CSV table of C-alpha atoms in Angstrom, one decimal:
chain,number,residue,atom,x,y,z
A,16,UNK,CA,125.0,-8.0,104.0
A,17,UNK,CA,128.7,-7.2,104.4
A,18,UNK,CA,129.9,-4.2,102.3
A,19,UNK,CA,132.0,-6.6,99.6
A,20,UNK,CA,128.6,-8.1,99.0
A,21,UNK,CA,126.6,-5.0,98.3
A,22,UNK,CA,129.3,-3.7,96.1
A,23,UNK,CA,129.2,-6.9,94.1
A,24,UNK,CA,125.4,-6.9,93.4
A,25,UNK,CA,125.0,-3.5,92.7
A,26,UNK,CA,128.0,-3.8,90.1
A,27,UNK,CA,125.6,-6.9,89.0
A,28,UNK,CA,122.7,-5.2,88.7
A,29,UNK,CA,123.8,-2.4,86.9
A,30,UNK,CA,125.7,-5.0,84.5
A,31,UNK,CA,123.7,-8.3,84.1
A,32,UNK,CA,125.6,-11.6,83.8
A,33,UNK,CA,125.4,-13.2,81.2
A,34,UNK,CA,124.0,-11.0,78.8
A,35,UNK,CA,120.7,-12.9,78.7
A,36,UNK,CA,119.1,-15.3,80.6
A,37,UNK,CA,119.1,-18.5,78.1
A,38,UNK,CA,118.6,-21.7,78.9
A,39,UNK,CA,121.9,-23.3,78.6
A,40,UNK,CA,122.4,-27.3,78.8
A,41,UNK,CA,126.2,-27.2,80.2
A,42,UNK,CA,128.5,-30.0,81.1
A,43,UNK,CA,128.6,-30.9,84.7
A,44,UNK,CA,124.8,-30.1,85.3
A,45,UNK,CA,123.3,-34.2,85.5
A,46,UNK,CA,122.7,-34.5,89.0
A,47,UNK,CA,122.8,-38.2,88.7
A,48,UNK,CA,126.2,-38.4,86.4
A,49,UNK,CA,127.5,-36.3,89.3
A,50,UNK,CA,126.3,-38.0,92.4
A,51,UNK,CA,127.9,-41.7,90.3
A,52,UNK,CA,131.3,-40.1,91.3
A,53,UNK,CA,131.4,-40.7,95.0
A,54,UNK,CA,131.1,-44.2,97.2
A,55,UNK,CA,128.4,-43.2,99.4
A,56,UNK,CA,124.8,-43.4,98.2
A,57,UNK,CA,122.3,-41.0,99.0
A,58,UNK,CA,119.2,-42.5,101.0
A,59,UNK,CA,115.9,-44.6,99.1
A,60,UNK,CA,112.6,-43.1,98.7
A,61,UNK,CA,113.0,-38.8,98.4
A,62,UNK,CA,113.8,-36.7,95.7
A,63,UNK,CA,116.7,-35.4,94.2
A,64,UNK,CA,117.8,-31.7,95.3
A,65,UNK,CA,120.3,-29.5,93.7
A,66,UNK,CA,121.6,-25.9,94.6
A,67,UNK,CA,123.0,-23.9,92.4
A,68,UNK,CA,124.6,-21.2,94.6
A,69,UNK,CA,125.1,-18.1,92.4
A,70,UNK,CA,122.8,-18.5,89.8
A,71,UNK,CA,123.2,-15.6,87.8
A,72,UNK,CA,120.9,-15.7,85.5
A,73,UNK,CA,119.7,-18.5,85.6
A,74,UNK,CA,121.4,-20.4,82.9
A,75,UNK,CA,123.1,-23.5,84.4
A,76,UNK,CA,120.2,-24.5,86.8
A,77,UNK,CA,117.2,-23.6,83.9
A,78,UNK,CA,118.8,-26.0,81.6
A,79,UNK,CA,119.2,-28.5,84.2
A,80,UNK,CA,115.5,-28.4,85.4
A,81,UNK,CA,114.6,-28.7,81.8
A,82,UNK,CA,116.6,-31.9,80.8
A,83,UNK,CA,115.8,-33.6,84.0
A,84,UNK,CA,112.1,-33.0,85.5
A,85,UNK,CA,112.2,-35.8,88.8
A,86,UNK,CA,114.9,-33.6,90.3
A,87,UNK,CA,114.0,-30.3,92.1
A,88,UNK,CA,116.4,-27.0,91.4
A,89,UNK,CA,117.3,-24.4,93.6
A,90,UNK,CA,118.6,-21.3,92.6
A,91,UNK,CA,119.7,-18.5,94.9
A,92,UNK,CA,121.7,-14.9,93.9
A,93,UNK,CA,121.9,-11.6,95.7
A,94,UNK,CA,121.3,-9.8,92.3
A,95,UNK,CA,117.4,-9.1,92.3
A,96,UNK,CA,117.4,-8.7,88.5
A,97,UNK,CA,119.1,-11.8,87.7
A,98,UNK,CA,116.7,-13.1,89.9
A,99,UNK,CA,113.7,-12.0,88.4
A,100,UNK,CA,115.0,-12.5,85.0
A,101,UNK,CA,115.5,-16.4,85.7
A,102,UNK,CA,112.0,-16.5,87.0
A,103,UNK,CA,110.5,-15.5,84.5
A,104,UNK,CA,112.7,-18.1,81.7
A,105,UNK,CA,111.3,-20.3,84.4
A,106,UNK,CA,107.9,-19.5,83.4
A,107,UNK,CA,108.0,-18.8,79.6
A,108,UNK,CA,109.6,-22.5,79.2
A,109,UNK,CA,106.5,-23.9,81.5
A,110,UNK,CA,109.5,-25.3,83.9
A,111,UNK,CA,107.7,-26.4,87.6
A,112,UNK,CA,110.4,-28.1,89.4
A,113,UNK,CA,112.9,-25.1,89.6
A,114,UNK,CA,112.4,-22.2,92.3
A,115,UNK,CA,114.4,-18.8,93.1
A,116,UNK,CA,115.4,-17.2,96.2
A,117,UNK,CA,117.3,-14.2,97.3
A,118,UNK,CA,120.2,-15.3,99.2
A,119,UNK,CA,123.6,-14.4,100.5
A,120,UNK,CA,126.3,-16.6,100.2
A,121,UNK,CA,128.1,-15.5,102.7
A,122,UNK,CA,125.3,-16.4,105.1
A,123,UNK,CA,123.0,-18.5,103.4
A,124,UNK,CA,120.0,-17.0,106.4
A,125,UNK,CA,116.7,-18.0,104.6
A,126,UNK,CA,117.2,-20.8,102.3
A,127,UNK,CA,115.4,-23.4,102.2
A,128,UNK,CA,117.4,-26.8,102.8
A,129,UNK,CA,115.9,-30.0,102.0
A,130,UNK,CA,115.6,-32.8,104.9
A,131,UNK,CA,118.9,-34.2,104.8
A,132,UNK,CA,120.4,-31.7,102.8
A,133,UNK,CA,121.0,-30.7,98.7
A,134,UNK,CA,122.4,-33.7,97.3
A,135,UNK,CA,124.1,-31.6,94.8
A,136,UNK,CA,125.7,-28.5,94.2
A,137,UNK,CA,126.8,-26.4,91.6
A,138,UNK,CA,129.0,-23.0,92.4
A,139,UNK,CA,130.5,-22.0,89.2
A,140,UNK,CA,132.8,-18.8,89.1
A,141,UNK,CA,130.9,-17.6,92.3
A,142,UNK,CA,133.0,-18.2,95.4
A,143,UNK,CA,136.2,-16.0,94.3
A,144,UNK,CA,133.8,-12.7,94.5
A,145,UNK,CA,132.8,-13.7,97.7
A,146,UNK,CA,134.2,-11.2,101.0
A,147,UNK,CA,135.5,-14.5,102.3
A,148,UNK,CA,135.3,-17.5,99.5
A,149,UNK,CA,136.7,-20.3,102.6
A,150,UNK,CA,133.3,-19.0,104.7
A,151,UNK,CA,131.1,-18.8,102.0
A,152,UNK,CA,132.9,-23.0,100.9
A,153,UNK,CA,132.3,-23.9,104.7
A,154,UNK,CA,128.3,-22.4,104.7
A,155,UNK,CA,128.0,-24.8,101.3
A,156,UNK,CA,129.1,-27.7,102.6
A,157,UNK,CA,126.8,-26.9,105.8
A,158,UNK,CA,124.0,-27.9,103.7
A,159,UNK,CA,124.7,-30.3,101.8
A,160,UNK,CA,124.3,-34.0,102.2
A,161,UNK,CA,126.8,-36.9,104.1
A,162,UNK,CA,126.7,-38.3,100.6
A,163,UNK,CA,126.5,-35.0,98.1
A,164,UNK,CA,128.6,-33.3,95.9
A,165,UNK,CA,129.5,-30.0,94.9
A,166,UNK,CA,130.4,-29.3,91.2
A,167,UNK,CA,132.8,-26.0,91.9
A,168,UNK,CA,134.7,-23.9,89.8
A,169,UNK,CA,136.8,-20.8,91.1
A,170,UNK,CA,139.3,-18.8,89.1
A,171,UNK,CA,142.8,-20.2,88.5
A,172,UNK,CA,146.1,-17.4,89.1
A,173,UNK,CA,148.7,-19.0,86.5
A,174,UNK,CA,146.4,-19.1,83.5
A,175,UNK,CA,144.7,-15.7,84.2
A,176,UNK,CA,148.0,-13.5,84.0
A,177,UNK,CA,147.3,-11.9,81.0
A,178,UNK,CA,143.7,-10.9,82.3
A,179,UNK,CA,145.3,-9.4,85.2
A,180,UNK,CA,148.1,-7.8,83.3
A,181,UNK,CA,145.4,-5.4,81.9
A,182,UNK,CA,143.3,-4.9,84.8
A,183,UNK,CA,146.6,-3.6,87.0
A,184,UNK,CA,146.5,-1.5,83.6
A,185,UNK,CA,143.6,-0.3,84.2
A,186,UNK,CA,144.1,0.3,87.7
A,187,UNK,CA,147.0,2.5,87.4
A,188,UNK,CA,144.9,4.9,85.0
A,189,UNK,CA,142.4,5.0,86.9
A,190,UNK,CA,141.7,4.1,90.4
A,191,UNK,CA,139.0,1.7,92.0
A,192,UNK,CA,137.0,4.3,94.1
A,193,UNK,CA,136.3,6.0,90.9
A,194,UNK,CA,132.7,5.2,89.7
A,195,UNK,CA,132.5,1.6,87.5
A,196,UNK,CA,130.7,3.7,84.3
A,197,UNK,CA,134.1,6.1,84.3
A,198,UNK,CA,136.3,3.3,84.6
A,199,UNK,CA,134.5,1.2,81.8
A,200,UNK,CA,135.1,4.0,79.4
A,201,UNK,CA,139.0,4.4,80.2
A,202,UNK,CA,139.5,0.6,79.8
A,203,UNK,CA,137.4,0.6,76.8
A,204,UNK,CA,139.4,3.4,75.2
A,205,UNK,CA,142.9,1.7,76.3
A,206,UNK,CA,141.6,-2.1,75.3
A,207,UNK,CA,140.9,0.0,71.7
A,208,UNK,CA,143.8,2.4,70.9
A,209,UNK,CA,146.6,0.7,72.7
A,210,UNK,CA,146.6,-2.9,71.8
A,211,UNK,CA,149.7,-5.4,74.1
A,212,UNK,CA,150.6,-8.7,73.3
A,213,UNK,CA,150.9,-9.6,77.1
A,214,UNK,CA,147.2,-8.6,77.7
A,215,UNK,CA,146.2,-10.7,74.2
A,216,UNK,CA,148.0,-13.5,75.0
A,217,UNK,CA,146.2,-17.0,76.5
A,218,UNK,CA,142.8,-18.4,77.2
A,219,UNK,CA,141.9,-15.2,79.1
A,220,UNK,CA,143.5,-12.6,76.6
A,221,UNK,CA,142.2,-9.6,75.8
A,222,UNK,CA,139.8,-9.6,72.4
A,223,UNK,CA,138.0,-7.0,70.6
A,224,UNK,CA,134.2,-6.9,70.5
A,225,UNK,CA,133.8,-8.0,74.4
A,226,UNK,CA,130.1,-7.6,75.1
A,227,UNK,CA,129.7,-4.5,78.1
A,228,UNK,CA,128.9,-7.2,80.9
A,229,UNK,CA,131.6,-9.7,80.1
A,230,UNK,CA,133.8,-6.8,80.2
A,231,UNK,CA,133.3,-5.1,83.5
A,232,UNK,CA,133.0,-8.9,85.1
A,233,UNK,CA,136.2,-9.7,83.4
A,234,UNK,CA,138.0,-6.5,83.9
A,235,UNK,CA,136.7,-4.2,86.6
A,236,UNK,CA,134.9,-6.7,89.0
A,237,UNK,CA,134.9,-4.8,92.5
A,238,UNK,CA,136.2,-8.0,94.5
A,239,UNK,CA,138.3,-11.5,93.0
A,240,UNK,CA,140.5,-13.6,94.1
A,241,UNK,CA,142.4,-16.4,92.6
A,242,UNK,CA,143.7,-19.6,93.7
A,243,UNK,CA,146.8,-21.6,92.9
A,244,UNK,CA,146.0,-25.6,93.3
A,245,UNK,CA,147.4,-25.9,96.4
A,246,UNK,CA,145.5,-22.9,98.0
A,247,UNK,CA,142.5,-24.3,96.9
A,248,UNK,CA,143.1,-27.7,98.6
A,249,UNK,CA,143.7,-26.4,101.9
A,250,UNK,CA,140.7,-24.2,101.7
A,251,UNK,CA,138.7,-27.5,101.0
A,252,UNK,CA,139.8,-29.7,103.6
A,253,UNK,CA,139.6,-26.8,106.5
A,254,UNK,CA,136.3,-26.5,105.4
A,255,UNK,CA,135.2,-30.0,105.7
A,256,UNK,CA,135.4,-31.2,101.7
A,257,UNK,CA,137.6,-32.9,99.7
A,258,UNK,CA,138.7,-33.5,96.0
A,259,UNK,CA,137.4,-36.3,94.0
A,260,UNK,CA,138.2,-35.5,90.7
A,261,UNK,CA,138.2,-32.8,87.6
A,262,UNK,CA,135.5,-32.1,85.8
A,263,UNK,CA,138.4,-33.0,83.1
A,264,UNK,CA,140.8,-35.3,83.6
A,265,UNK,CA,142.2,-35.0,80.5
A,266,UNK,CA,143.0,-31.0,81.1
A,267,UNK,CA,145.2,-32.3,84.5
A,268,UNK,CA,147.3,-35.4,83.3
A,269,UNK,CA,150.7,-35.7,83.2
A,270,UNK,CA,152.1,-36.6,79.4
A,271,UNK,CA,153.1,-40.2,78.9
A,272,UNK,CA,154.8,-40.1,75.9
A,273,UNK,CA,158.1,-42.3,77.6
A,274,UNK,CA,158.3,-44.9,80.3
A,275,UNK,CA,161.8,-42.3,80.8
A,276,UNK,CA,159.0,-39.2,81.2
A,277,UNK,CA,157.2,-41.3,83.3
A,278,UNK,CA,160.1,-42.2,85.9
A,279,UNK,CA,160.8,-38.6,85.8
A,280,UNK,CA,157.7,-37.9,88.5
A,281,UNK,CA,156.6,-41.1,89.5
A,282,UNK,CA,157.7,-40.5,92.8
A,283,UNK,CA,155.2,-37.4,93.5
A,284,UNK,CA,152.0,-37.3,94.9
A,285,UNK,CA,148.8,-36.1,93.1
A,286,UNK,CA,148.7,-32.6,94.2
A,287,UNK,CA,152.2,-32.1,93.2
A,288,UNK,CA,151.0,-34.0,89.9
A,289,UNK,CA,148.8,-31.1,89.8
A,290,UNK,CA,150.8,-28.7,90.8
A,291,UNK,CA,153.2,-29.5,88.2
A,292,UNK,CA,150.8,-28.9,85.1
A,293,UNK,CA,149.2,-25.9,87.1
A,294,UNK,CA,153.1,-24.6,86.2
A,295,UNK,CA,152.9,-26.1,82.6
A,296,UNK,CA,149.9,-25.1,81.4
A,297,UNK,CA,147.4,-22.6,81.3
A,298,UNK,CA,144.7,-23.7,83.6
A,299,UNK,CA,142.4,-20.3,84.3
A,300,UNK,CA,140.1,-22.1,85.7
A,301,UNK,CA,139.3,-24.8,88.4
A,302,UNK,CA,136.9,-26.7,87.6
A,303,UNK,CA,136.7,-29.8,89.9
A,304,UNK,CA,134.2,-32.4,91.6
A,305,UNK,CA,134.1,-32.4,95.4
A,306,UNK,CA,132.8,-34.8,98.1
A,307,UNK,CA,132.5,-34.5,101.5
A,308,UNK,CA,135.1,-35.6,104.4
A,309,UNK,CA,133.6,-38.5,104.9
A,310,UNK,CA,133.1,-39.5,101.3
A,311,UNK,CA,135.8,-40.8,98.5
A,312,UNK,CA,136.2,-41.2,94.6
A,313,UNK,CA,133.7,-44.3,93.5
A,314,UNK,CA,136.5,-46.9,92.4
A,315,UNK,CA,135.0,-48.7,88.5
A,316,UNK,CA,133.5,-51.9,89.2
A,317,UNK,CA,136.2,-54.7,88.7
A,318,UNK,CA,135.9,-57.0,85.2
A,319,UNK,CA,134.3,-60.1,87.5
A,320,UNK,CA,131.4,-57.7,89.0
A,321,UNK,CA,130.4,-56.1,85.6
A,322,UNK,CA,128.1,-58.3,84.1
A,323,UNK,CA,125.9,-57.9,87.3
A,324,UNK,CA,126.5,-54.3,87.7
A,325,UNK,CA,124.4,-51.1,86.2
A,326,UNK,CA,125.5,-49.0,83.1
A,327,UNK,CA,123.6,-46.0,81.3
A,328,UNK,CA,125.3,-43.9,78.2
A,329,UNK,CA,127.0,-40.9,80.0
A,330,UNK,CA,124.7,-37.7,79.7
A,331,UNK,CA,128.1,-35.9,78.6
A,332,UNK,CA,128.6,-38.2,75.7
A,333,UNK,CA,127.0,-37.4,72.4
A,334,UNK,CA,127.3,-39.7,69.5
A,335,UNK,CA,127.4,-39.5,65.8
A,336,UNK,CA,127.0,-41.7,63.0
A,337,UNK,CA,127.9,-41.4,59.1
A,338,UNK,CA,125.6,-43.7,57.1
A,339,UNK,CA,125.2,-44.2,53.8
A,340,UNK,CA,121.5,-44.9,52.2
A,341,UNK,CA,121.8,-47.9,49.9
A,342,UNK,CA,118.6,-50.0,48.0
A,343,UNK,CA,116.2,-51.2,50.8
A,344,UNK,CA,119.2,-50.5,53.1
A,345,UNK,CA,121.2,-48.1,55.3
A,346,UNK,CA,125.0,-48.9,56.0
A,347,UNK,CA,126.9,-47.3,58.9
A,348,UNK,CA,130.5,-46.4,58.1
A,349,UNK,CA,131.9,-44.3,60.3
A,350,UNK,CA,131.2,-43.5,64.1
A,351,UNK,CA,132.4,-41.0,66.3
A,352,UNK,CA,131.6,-39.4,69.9
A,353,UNK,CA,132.4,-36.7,71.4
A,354,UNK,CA,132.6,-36.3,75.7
A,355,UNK,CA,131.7,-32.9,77.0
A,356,UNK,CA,133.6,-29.9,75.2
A,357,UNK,CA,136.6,-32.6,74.0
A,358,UNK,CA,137.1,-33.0,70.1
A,359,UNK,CA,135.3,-35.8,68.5
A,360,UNK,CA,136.7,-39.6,68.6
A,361,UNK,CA,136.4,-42.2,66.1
A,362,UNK,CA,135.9,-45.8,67.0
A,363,UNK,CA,136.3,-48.7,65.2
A,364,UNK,CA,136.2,-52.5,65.3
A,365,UNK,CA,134.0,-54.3,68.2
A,366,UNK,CA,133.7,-51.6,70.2
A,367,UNK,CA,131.9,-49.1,67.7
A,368,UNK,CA,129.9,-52.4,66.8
A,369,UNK,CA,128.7,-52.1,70.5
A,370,UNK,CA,128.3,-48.6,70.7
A,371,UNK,CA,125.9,-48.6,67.8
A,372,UNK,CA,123.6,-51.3,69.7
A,373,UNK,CA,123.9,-49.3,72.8
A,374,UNK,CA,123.3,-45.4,72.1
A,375,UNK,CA,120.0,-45.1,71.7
A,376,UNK,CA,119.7,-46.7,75.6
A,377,UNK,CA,117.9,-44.3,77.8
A,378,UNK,CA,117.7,-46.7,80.5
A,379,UNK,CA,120.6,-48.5,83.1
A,380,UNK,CA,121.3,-51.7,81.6
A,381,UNK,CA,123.2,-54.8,83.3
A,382,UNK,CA,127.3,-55.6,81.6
A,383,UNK,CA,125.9,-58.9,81.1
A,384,UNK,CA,123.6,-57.2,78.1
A,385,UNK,CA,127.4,-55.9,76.8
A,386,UNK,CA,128.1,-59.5,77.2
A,387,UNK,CA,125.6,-60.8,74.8
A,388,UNK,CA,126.0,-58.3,72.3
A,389,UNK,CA,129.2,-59.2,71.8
A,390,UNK,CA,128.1,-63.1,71.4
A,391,UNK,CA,125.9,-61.9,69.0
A,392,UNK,CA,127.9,-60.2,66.6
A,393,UNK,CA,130.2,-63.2,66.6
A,394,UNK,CA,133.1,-62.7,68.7
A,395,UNK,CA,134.0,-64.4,72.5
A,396,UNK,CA,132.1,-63.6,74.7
A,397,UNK,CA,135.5,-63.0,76.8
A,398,UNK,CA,136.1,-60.0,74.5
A,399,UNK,CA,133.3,-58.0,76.4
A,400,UNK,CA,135.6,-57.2,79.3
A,401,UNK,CA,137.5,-55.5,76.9
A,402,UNK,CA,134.9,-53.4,75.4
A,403,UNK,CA,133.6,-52.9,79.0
A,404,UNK,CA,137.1,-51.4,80.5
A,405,UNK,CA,137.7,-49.5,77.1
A,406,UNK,CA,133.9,-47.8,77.4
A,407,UNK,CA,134.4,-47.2,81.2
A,408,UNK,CA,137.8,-45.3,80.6
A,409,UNK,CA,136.7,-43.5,77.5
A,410,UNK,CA,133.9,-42.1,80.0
A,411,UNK,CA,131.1,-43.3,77.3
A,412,UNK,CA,129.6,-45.5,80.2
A,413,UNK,CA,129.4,-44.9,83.6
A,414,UNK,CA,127.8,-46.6,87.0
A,415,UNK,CA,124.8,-44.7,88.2
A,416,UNK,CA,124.2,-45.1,92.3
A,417,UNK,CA,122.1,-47.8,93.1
A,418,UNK,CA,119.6,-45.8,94.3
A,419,UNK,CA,119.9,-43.7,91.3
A,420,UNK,CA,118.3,-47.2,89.6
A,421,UNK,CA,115.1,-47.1,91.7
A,422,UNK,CA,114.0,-43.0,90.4
């Protein structure tokens, strides 16, 4: 274990993160949601495997197991007592397909890899406290599957300045080889008596009543490194990955308020798409969907294959209904969702109408079902490629993999 490493899990294990090990059901955790997003299937007839390299405590990859038993977790750390913590949440919650393992990162020596390899990853805010985060990417994609995909998140530099303005604050009262307890009480003392708008100011500003943990990981972590968009592209295709998509969209497109704004950047490519927000907004995080070389963003099925095709309710999607109790009667007036951490949407009209037919669906269904629902609450039946493209872009449906539709 390199000297980075063992400076990063003893500052772990003297300062637990998170503060306890709950079980946490998180967005980006459905292993089958995840593995819809690329073209390439993964093969019939074996079971699901998932990674989740850097567990911490557990968290992520506990809630994961719990809300979807056929699929079997991994979790691997270099911090012993996050370790054993997660084990035993494992146990308490009676949870049987989920293991742990002590593992480096930056070699990966000793896991255990599936035949074939993990169809899925996750690697949330773990890689940028690696010694090298590019070896650590390329030891990842190592194991994983032709078809698999990595759910990663690493730190972002434009949105964090304010979280670095403090920590260079830090720094200059006190320097790094001094010992992380006498650091933690100067920065305490100086995030107390002298309060800076520049160090309170964004999604990663400084705010009273941080818990101890979240402080020194935020603060006084002994190794971090941040990426711009285009650093972290070039670190994915040399080491054999490539982009398929944010875990939100939303947070990465361009306004289209004019057809003039539009003009104004039509002519650049994606990444400079990116790159452009990157500069606009806040963005402290990355938090994006990756595929292998080989593999490419899933295009939506056109509006002639959908009533053949497979749809499920997206596992991100939850769905609320105002109703009003009347005599020997209920009536539903008002319907809403909400997808992942967004605010909730109201829908109206036919599609609602089809939403409350189709949300207590566990189960893939065929569009043609979408089809007949819309026949039978009197409209034509040519109005269900409407609902279909409108569900599909709204992200309340998705296509699961066809193997996905056999276990």
């Amino acid at each position: 274990m390199d000297p980075i490493t063992l400076a990063i899990r003893d500052m772990y294990e003297r300062y637990p993160y998170p503060a306890s090990p709950e079980m946490e059901i998180r967005t980006g955790s459905d292993v089958r949601l995840l593995l819809s997003y690329g073209l390439l299937d993964r093969p019939a007839g074996r079971p699901m495997h998932c990674l989740d390299a850097g567990c911490g405590r557990g968290n992520q990859v506990l809630g994961a197991a719990f809300t979807q038993p056929d699929v079997h977790f991994t979790g691997i750390d270099v911090n012993r007592v996050n370790l054993s913590d997660a084990a035993a949440e494992a146990e308490k919650e009676g949870l049987r397909n989920v293991r742990f393992q002590e593992v480096d990162l930056m070699t990966l020596e000793g896991l255990d890899v599936p035949d074939g390899g993990f169809d899925v990853i996750f690697s949330s805010g773990v890689l940028h406290h690696l010694s090298s985060p590019e070896e650590g990417l390329t030891h990842l994609r190592r194991v994983l599957a032709p078809h698999g995909i990595i759910g990663l998140m690493v730190y972002g530099t434009h949105g964090r300045d304010a979280l670095y303005r403090f920590v260079r604050a830090v720094d200059i009262l006190i320097p790094r080889d001094r010992p992380i307890a006498e650091r933690l009480a100067v920065a305490r003392k100086l995030a107390s008596e002298m309060p800076s708008d520049a160090v309170r100011f964004g999604p990663c500003g400084l705010f009273d009543g941080i818990p101890e943990s979240e402080f020194v990981d935020r603060y006084l972590n002994v190794n971090e490194t941040s990426y711009e968009v285009g650093e972290l592209w070039g670190m994915l295709e040399r080491s054999g990955l490539k982009f398929l998509r944010w875990c939100e969209p939303e947070e990465w497109s361009l306004p289209s308020r004019t057809p003039g704004g539009q003009a104004l950047v039509q002519h650049l490519t994606d990444l400079q798409r990116f790159q452009l927000v990157e500069q606009l907004q806040m963005r402290h995080k990355l938090d994006l969907i990756v595929g292998t070389r080989e593999n490419r963003l899933r295009p939506l099925p056109s509006a002639d294959a959908c009533a053949g095709c497979y749809f499920a309710i997206s596992p991100e999607v939850s769905i609320q209904t105002e109703t009003r109790n009347l005599h020997r009667g209920q009536r539903i007036e008002g319907l809403s969702y909400r997808l992942r951490l967004r605010p909730p949407v109201s829908l109206s009209g036919l599609t609602a109408s089809v939403v409350v037919a189709f949300k207590d669906q566990t189960t893939p269904f065929r569009g043609r079902r979408v089809m007949e629902a819309v026949a039978g609450l009197g409209h034509p039946k040519e109005r269900w490629v409407d609902v279909m493209t409108e569900l599909l872009a709204r992200e309340i449906l998705y296509c699961p993999q066809p193997s996905q539709l056999r276990g």
